[in-house]
Coordinates of C-alpha atoms in Angstrom, one line a residue:
X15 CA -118.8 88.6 231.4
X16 CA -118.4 88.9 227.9
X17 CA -116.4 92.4 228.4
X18 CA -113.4 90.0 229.8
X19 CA -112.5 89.2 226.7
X20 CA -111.9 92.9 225.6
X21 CA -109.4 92.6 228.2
X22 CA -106.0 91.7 228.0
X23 CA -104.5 88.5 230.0
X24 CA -102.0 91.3 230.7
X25 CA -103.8 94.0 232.1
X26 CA -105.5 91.0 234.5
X27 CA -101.7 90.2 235.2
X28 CA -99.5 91.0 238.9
X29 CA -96.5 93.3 238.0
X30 CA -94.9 91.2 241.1
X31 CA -95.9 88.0 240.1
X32 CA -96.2 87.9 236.5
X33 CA -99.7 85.5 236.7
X34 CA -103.5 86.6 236.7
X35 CA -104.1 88.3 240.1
X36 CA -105.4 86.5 242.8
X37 CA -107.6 88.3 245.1
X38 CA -106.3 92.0 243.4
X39 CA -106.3 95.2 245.3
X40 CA -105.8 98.6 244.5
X41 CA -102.9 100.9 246.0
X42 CA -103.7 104.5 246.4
X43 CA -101.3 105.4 243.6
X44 CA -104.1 103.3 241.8
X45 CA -101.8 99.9 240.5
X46 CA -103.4 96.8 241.0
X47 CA -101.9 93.4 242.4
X48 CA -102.3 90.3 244.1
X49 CA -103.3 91.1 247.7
X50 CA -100.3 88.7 249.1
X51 CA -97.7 90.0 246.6
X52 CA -98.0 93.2 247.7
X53 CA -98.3 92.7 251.2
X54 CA -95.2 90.9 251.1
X55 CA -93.2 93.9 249.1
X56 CA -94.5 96.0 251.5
X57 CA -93.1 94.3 254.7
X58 CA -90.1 93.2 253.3
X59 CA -89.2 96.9 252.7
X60 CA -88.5 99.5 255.4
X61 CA -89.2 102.1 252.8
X62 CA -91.8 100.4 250.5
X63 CA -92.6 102.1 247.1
X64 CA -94.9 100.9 244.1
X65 CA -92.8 98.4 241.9
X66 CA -94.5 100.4 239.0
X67 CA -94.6 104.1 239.9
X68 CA -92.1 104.2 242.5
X69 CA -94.3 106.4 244.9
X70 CA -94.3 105.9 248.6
X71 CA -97.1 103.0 249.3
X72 CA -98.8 103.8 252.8
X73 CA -97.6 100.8 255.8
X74 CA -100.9 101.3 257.7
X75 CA -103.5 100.8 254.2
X76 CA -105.4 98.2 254.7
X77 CA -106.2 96.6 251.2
X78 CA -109.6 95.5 250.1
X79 CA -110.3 92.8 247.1
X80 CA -111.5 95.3 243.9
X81 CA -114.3 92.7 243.6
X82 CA -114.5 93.9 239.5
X83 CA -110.8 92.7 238.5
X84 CA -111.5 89.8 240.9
X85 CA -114.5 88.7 238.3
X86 CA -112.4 89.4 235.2
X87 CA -109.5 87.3 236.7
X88 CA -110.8 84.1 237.5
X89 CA -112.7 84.3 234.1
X90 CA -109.2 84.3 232.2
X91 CA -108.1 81.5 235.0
X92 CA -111.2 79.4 234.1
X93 CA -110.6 79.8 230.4
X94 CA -107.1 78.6 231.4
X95 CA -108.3 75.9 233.0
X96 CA -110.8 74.8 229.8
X97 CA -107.9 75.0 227.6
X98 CA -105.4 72.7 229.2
X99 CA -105.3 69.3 227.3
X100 CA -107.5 66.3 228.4
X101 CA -105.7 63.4 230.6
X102 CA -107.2 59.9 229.1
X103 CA -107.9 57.3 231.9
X104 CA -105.2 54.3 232.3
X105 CA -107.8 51.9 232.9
X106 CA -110.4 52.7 230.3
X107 CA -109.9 50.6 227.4
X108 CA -109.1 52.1 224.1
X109 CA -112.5 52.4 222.4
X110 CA -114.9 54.1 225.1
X111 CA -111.3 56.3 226.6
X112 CA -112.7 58.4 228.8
X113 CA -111.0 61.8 230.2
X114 CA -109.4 61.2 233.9
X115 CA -110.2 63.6 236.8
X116 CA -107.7 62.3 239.2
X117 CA -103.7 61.2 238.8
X118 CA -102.6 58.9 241.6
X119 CA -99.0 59.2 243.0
X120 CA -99.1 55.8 244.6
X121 CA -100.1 53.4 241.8
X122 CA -98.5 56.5 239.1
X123 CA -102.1 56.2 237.3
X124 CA -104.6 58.8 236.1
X125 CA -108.5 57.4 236.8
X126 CA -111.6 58.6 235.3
X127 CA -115.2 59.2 237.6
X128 CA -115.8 55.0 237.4
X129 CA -112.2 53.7 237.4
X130 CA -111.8 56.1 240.4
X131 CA -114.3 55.2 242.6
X132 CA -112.4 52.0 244.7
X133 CA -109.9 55.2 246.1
X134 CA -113.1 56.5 247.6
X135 CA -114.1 53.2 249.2
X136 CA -110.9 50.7 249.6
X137 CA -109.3 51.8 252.8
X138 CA -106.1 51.3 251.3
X139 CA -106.3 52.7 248.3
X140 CA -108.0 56.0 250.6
X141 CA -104.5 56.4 251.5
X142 CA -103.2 57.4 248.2
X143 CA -102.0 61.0 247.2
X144 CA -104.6 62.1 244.6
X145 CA -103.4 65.2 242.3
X146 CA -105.3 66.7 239.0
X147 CA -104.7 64.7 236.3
X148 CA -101.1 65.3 234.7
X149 CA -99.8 63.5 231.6
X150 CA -96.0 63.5 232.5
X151 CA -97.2 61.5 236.0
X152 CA -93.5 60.3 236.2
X153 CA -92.2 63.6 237.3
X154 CA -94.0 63.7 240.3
X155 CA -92.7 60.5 241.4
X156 CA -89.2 59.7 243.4
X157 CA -87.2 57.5 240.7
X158 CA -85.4 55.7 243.3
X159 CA -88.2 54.9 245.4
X160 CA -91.2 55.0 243.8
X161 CA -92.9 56.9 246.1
X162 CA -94.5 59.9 245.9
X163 CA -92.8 63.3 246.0
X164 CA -94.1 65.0 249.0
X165 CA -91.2 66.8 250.6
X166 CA -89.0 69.6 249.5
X167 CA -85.3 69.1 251.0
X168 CA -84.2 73.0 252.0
X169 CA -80.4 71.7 251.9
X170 CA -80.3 70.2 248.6
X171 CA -83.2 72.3 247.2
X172 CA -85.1 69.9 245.7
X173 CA -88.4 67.3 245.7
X174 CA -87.8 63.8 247.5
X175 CA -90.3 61.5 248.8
X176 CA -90.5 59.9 252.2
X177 CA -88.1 57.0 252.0
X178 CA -85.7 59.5 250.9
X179 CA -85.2 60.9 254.7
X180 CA -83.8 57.7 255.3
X181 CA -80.8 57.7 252.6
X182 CA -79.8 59.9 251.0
X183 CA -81.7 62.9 252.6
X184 CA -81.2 61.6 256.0
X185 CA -81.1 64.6 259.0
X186 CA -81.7 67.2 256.3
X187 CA -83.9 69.8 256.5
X188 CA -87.4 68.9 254.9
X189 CA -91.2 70.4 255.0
X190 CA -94.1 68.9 253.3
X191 CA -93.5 69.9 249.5
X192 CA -97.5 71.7 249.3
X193 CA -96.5 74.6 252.0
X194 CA -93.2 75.0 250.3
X195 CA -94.4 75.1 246.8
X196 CA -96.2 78.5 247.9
X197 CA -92.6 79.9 249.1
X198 CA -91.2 79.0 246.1
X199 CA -93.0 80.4 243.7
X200 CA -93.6 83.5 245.1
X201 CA -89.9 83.3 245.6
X202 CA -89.8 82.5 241.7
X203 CA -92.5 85.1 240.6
X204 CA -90.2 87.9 242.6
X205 CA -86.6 86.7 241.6
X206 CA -88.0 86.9 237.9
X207 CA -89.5 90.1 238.6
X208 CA -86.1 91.4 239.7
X209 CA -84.8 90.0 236.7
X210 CA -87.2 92.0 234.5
X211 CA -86.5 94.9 236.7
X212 CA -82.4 94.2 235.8
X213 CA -83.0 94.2 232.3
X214 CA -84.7 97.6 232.1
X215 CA -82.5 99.4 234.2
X216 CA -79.9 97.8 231.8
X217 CA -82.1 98.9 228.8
X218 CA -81.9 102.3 230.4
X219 CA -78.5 102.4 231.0
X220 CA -78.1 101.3 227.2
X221 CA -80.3 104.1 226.1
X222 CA -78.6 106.8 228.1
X223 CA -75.1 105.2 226.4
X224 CA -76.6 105.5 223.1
X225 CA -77.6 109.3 223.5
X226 CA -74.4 110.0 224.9
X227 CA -72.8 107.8 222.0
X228 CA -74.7 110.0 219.6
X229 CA -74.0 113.2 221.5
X230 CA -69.8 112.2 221.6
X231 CA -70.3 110.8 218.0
X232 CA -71.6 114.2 216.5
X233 CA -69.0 116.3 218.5
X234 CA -66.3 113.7 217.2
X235 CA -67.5 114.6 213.9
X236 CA -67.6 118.2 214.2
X237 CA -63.9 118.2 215.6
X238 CA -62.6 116.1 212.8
X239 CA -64.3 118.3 210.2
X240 CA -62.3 121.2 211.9
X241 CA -59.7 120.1 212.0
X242 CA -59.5 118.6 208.8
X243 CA -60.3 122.1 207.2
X244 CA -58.4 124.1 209.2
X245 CA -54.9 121.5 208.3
X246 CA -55.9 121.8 204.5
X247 CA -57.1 125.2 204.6
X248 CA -54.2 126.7 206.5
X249 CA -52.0 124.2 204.1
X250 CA -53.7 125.5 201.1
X251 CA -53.1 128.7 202.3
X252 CA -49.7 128.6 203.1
X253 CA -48.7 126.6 199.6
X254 CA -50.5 129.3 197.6
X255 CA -48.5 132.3 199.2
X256 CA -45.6 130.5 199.2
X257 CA -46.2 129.8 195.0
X258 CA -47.4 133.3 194.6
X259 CA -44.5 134.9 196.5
X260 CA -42.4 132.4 194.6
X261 CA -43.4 133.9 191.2
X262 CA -43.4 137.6 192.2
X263 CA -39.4 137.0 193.0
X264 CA -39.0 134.9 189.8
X265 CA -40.8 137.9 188.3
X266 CA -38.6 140.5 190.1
X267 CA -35.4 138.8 189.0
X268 CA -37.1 138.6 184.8
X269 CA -37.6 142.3 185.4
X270 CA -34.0 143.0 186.5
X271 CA -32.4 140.6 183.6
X272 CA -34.2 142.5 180.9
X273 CA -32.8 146.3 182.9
X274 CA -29.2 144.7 182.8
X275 CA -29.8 143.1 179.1
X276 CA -31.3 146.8 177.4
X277 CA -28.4 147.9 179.7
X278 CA -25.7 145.8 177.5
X279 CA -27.8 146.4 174.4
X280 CA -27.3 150.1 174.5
X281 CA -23.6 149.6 175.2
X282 CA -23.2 147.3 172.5
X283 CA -25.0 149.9 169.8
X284 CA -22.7 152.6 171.1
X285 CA -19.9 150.4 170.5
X286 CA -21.1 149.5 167.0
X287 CA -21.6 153.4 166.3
X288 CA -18.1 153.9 167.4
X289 CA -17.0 151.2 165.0
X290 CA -18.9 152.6 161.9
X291 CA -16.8 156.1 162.6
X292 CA -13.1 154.2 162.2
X293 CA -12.0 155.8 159.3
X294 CA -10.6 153.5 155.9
X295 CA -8.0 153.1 155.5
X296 CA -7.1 153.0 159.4
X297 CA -3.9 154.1 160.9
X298 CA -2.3 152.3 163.4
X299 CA -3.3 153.7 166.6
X300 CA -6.9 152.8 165.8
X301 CA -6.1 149.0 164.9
X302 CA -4.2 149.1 167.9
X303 CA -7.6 150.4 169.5
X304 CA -9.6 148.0 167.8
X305 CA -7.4 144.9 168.7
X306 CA -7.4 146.1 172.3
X307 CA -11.5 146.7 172.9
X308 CA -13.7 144.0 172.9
X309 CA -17.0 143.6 170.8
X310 CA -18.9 142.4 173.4
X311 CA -19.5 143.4 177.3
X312 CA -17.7 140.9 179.5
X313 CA -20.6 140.3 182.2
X314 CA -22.4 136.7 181.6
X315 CA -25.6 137.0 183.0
X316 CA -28.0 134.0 183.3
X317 CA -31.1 134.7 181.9
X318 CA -32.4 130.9 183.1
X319 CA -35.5 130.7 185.6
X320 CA -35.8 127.6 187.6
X321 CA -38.5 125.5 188.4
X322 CA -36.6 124.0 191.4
X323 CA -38.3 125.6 194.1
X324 CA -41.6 124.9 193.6
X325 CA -41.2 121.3 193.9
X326 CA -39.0 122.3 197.5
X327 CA -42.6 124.3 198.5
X328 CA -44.8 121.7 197.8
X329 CA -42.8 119.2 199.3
X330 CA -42.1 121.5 202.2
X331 CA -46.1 121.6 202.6
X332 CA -46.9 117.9 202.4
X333 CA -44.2 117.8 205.1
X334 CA -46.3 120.5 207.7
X335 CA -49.6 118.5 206.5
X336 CA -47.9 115.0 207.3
X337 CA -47.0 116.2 210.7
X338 CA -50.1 117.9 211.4
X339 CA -52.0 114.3 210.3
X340 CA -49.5 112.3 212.6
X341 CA -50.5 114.0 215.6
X342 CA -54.5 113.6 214.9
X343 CA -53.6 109.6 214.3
X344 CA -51.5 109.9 217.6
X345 CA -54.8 111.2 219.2
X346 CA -57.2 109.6 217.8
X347 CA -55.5 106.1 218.8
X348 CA -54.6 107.8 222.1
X349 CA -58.6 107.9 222.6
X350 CA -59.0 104.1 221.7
X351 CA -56.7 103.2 224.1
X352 CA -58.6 105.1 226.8
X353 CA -61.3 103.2 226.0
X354 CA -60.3 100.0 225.9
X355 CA -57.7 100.3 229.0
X356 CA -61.1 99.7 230.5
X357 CA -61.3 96.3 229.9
X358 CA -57.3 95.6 231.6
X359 CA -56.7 92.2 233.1
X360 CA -54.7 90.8 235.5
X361 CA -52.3 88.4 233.8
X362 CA -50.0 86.0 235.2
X363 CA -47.8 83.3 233.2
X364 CA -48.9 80.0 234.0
X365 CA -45.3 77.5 234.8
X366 CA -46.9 74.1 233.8
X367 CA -47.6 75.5 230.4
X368 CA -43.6 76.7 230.2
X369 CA -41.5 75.5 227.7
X370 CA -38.5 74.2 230.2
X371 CA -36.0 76.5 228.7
X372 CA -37.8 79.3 230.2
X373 CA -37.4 80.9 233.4
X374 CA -40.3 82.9 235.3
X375 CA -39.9 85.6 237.8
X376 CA -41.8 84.9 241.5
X377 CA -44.8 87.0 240.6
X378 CA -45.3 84.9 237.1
X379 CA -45.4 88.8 235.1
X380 CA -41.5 88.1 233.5
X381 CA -40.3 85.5 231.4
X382 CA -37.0 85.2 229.5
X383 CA -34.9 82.3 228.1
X384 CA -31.8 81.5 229.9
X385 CA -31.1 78.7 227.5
X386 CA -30.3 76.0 229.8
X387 CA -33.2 73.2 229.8
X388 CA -34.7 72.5 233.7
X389 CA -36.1 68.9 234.7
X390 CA -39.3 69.4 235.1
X391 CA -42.7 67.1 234.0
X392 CA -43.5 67.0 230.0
X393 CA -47.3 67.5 231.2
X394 CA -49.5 67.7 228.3
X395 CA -50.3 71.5 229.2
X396 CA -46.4 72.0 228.5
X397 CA -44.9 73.2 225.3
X398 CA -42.2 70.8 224.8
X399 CA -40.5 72.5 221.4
X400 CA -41.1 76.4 220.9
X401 CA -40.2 78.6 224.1
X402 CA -43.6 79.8 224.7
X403 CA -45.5 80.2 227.7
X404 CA -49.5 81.1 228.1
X405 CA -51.1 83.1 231.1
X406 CA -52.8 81.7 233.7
X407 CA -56.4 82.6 233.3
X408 CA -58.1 81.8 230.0
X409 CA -61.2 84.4 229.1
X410 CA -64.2 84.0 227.1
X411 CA -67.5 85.7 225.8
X412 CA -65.8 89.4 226.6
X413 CA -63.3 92.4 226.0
X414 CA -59.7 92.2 227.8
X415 CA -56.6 93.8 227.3
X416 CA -53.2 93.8 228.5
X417 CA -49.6 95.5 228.1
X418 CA -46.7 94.0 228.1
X419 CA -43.1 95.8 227.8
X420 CA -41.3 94.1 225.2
X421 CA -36.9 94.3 223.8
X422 CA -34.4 92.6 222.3
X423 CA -34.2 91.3 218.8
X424 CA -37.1 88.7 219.3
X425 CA -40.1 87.9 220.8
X426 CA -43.8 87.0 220.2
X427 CA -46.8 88.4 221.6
X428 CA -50.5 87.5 221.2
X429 CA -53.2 85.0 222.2
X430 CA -53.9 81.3 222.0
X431 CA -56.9 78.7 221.9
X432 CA -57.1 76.5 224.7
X433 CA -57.1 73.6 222.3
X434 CA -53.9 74.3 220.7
X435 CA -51.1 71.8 219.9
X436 CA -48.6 72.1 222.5
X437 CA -45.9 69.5 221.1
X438 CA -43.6 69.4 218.9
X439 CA -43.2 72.5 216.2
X440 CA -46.8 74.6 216.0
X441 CA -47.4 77.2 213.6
X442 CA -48.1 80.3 214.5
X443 CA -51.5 81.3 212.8
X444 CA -55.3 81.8 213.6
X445 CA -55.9 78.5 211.5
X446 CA -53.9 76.6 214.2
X447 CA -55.7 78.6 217.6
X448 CA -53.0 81.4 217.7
X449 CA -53.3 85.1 217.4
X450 CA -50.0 87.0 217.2
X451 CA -47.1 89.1 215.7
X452 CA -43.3 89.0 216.2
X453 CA -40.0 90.8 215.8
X454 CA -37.4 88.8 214.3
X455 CA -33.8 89.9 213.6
X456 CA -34.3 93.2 215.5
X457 CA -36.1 94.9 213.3
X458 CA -38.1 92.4 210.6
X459 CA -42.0 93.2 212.5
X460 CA -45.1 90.6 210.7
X461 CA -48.3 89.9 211.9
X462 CA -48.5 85.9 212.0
X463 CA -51.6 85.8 209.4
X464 CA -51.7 83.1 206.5
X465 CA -49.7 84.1 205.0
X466 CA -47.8 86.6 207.3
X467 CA -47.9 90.2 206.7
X468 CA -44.8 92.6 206.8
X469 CA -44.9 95.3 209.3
X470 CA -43.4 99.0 208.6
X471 CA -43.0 100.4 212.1
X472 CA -42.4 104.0 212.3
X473 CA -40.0 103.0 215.7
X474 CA -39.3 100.6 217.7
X475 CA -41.9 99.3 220.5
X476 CA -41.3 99.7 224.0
X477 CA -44.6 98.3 225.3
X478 CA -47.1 96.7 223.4
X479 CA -51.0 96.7 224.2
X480 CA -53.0 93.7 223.1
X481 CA -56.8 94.0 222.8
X482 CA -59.2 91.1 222.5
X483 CA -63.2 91.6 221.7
X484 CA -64.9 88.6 221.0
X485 CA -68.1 90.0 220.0
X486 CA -66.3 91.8 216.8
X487 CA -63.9 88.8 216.5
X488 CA -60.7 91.1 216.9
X489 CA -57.7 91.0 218.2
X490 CA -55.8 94.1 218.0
X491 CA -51.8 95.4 218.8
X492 CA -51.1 99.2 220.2
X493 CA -47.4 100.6 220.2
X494 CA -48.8 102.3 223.5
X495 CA -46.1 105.0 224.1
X496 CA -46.2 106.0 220.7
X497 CA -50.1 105.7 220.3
X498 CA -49.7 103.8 217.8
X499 CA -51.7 101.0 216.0
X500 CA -49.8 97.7 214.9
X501 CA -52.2 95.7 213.6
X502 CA -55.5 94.0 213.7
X503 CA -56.9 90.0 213.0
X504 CA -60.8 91.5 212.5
X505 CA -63.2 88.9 211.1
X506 CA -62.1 86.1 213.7
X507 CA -64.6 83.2 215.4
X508 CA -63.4 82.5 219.2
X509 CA -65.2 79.2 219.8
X510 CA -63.3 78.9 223.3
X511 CA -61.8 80.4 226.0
X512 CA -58.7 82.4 224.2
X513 CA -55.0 82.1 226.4
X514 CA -52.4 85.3 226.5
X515 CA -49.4 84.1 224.7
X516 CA -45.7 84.9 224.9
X517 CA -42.4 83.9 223.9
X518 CA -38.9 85.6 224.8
X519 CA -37.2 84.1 221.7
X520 CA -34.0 82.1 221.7
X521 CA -30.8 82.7 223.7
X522 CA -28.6 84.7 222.6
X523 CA -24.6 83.9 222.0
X524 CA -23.4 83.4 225.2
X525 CA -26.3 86.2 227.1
X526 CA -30.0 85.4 228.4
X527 CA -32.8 87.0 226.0
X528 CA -34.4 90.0 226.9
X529 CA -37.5 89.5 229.4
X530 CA -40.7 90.1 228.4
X531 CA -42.6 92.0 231.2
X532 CA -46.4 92.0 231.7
X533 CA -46.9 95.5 233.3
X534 CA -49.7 97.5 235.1
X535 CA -52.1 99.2 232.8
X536 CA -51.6 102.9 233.0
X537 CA -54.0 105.1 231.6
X538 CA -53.3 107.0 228.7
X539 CA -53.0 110.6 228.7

């Protein structure tokens, strides 16, 4: 026997049951388990396979004990057994303790060989429910009674002792709690074992996302590398024939001001040949001549060469490489949103958290302020001071997103704590539970951050995706239509359930404000 301690407890352990085998057999795929946990799989399954290998287990074998793994596993179950801590007697007095070898339900006792010898003999005491010695004795013992535990009630799925049929138990279903502890725990030993089972399919799952991950991460790469050399490089190109063919005409024009310039020279040095030849004294036909001719060539030709133009080509370029950079943000986004569009909600506003200004439409997805208070109960859920309303269904522990369409001059849009002040003037910030930006005089855009942050939109939102991930702490804003992102609170600790939260803004002079519209989550193209 000394080989069973080369042995693992976890080779000797049921793949079904997760304890040391009892009474093991061998399939002919050559796994062992416990003769009764298999048996069970087997005829609980029209098409039974091995819960290991997953091959086709025969209906008609008929298993025999493997008498070797039988020897190893009650060695590890009697080396359990030695291990487990010693009960003292009740009854023995401190000094000579002795260890007990029996607990008794009735008199909630544990007795050692001498102190338990009148349950053997009284005929009373003969009566009592004997168990191996436990040290927590109280938790086999009804608390309202007294009584032993002997019955398992199938309704309310738990322990109760006899006097418990007559209360609180009373026409239930019960069986005596021995012949049901079997059920259960093999009913425990196979719900855990299809737990286990859940987590490594999800571990598989998770491995074949990670491969993929890696596989989409390393194409993502080499498109972004491609693209990014193919904008500079065709950018780089293009500037540097545009410079070059720049300076070649700058060059071409030099070349022709010098022709036209020798071209003047020689005119002017044949004009002062002619002038050397006037004879002295001159008559008056040649001062006459002289008066009438000019020195000089009347052509002004500008000999400047301007540098304008190369700031128009580079400009010109940053332009094409701007653009070309827009559209790979307008993608890139374009992809986030198609990922996290998976996560879409179903939001409705919520009416007893409505400030009473507001008005909401029948299906609870539009809200706008018509300006004219309603009587309706100040409940504490209400917001009795800002014109703010929350959704219906508050989520935790997870990823959501919704759109909402959004116009006007004013609105807010975000989410909210569950805790949050509701009365009186609240301050929009994640210090105070809320998560949110605004528009404000029609085009003054700020994340609602301590202290706020301007927002430069390149336009105006039409409909506005909002993004919550509590794991990362983030909560994140999409101009959808444009593919465009607005703005991100990263860093964040959700300790509750977080709200959607919207407000129409004030009434306008004399007009309702705008509604703001929870819509259905398209997917992005």
């Amino acid at each position: 026997m000394a080989s069973s301690s080369s042995l693992s407890e976890k080779s000797l352990t049921c793949s079904i049951c997760l304890d040391v085998f009892t009474d093991p057999v061998t399939t002919s795929c050559g796994h062992n388990f416990c003769m009764a946990c298999i048996v069970s799989h087997r005829d609980r399954n029209p098409c039974p396979r091995c819960p290991l290998c997953g091959n086709a287990l025969d209906s008609k074998q008929d298993f025999n004990i493997n008498r070797t793994i039988k020897e190893f596993s009650e060695s590890v179950k009697r080396k359990r057994t030695q291990e487990k801590p010693e009960v003292p007697c009740d009854s023995c007095p401190k000094k000579k303790m002795r260890t007990a070898i029996k607990s008794c339900l009735h008199c909630g006792t544990s007795f050692c060989v001498s102190h338990l010898e009148p349950h053997k003999t009284a005929e009373k005491l003969k009566k009592h429910k004997l168990i191996n010695p436990v040290k927590n004795l109280e938790e086999y013992i009804c608390k309202n009674h007294e009584r032993p535990l002997g019955l398992y009630c199938k309704d309310d799925q738990t322990a109760i002792c006899q006097f418990c049929t007559e209360s609180d138990h009373k026409n239930h279903n019960t069986a005596p709690l021995e012949e049901e502890s079997l059920k259960l725990l093999m009913n425990k030993k196979i719900a855990v074992q299809q737990k286990i089972q859940d987590k490594l399919r999800k571990i598989k799952e998770i491995k074949h996302s990670l491969r993929f991950n890696k596989q989409a991460k390393e194409k993502e790469i080499e498109e972004n590398i491609k693209f990014f050399k193919d904008v500079f490089d065709k950018s780089n190109t293009e500037l540097v024939e545009l410079t070059e063919e720049k300076h070649k005409a700058t060059e071409r024009r030099g070349d022709k001001l010098i022709r036209e310039l020798d071209k003047e020279i020689m005119e002017l040095k044949k004009r002062q040949t002619e002038l050397e030849q006037l004879s002295h004294p001159m008559d008056s036909t040649q001062i006459i001549s002289l008066l009438r001719s000019p020195i000089y060539t009347n052509r002004s030709i500008n000999i400047s060469i301007s540098t304008l133009e190369q700031g128009d080509i580079l400009r010109k370029t940053i332009s094409h490489l701007q653009s070309a950079l827009d559209e790979k943000m307008r993608e890139t986004v374009g992809r986030e949103l198609r990922s996290i569009q998976h996560y879409a909600v179903d939001v409705t506003l919520d009416p007893d958290t409505a400030h009473p200004e507001l008005m909401l439409s029948d299906d609870g997805k539009k809200v706008w302020n018509p300006g004219k208070s309603q009587k309706i109960p100040n409940t504490p859920k209400r917001f009795d001071h800002c014109s703010c309303v929350l959704g219906k269904e508050g989520f935790s522990s997870q990823k959501f997103y919704y759109e909402v369409q959004v116009s006007g001059t004013e609105w807010d849009l975000g989410v909210a704590k569950e805790s949050i002040d509701r009365k009186g003037d609240i301050g929009l910030n994640p210090r105070n539970g809320y998560w949110t930006i605004w528009l404000r005089n029609g085009d003054e855009y700020a994340a609602n951050d301590r202290p706020p942050v301007s927002l430069s939109l390149r336009e105006k939102p039409v409909k506005v995706g909002v993004f919550v991930d509590f794991e990362e702490g983030l909560v994140s804003f999409y101009d959808v239509e444009a593919r465009y992102h607005i703005f991100s609170f990263t860093g964040q600790s959700f300790a509750e359930k977080l709200y959607p939260y919207f407000s129409p803004g004030e009434c306008g002079k004399e007009q309702n404000s705008p509604p703001l519209i929870i819509t259905p989550v398209d997917p992005v193209e």
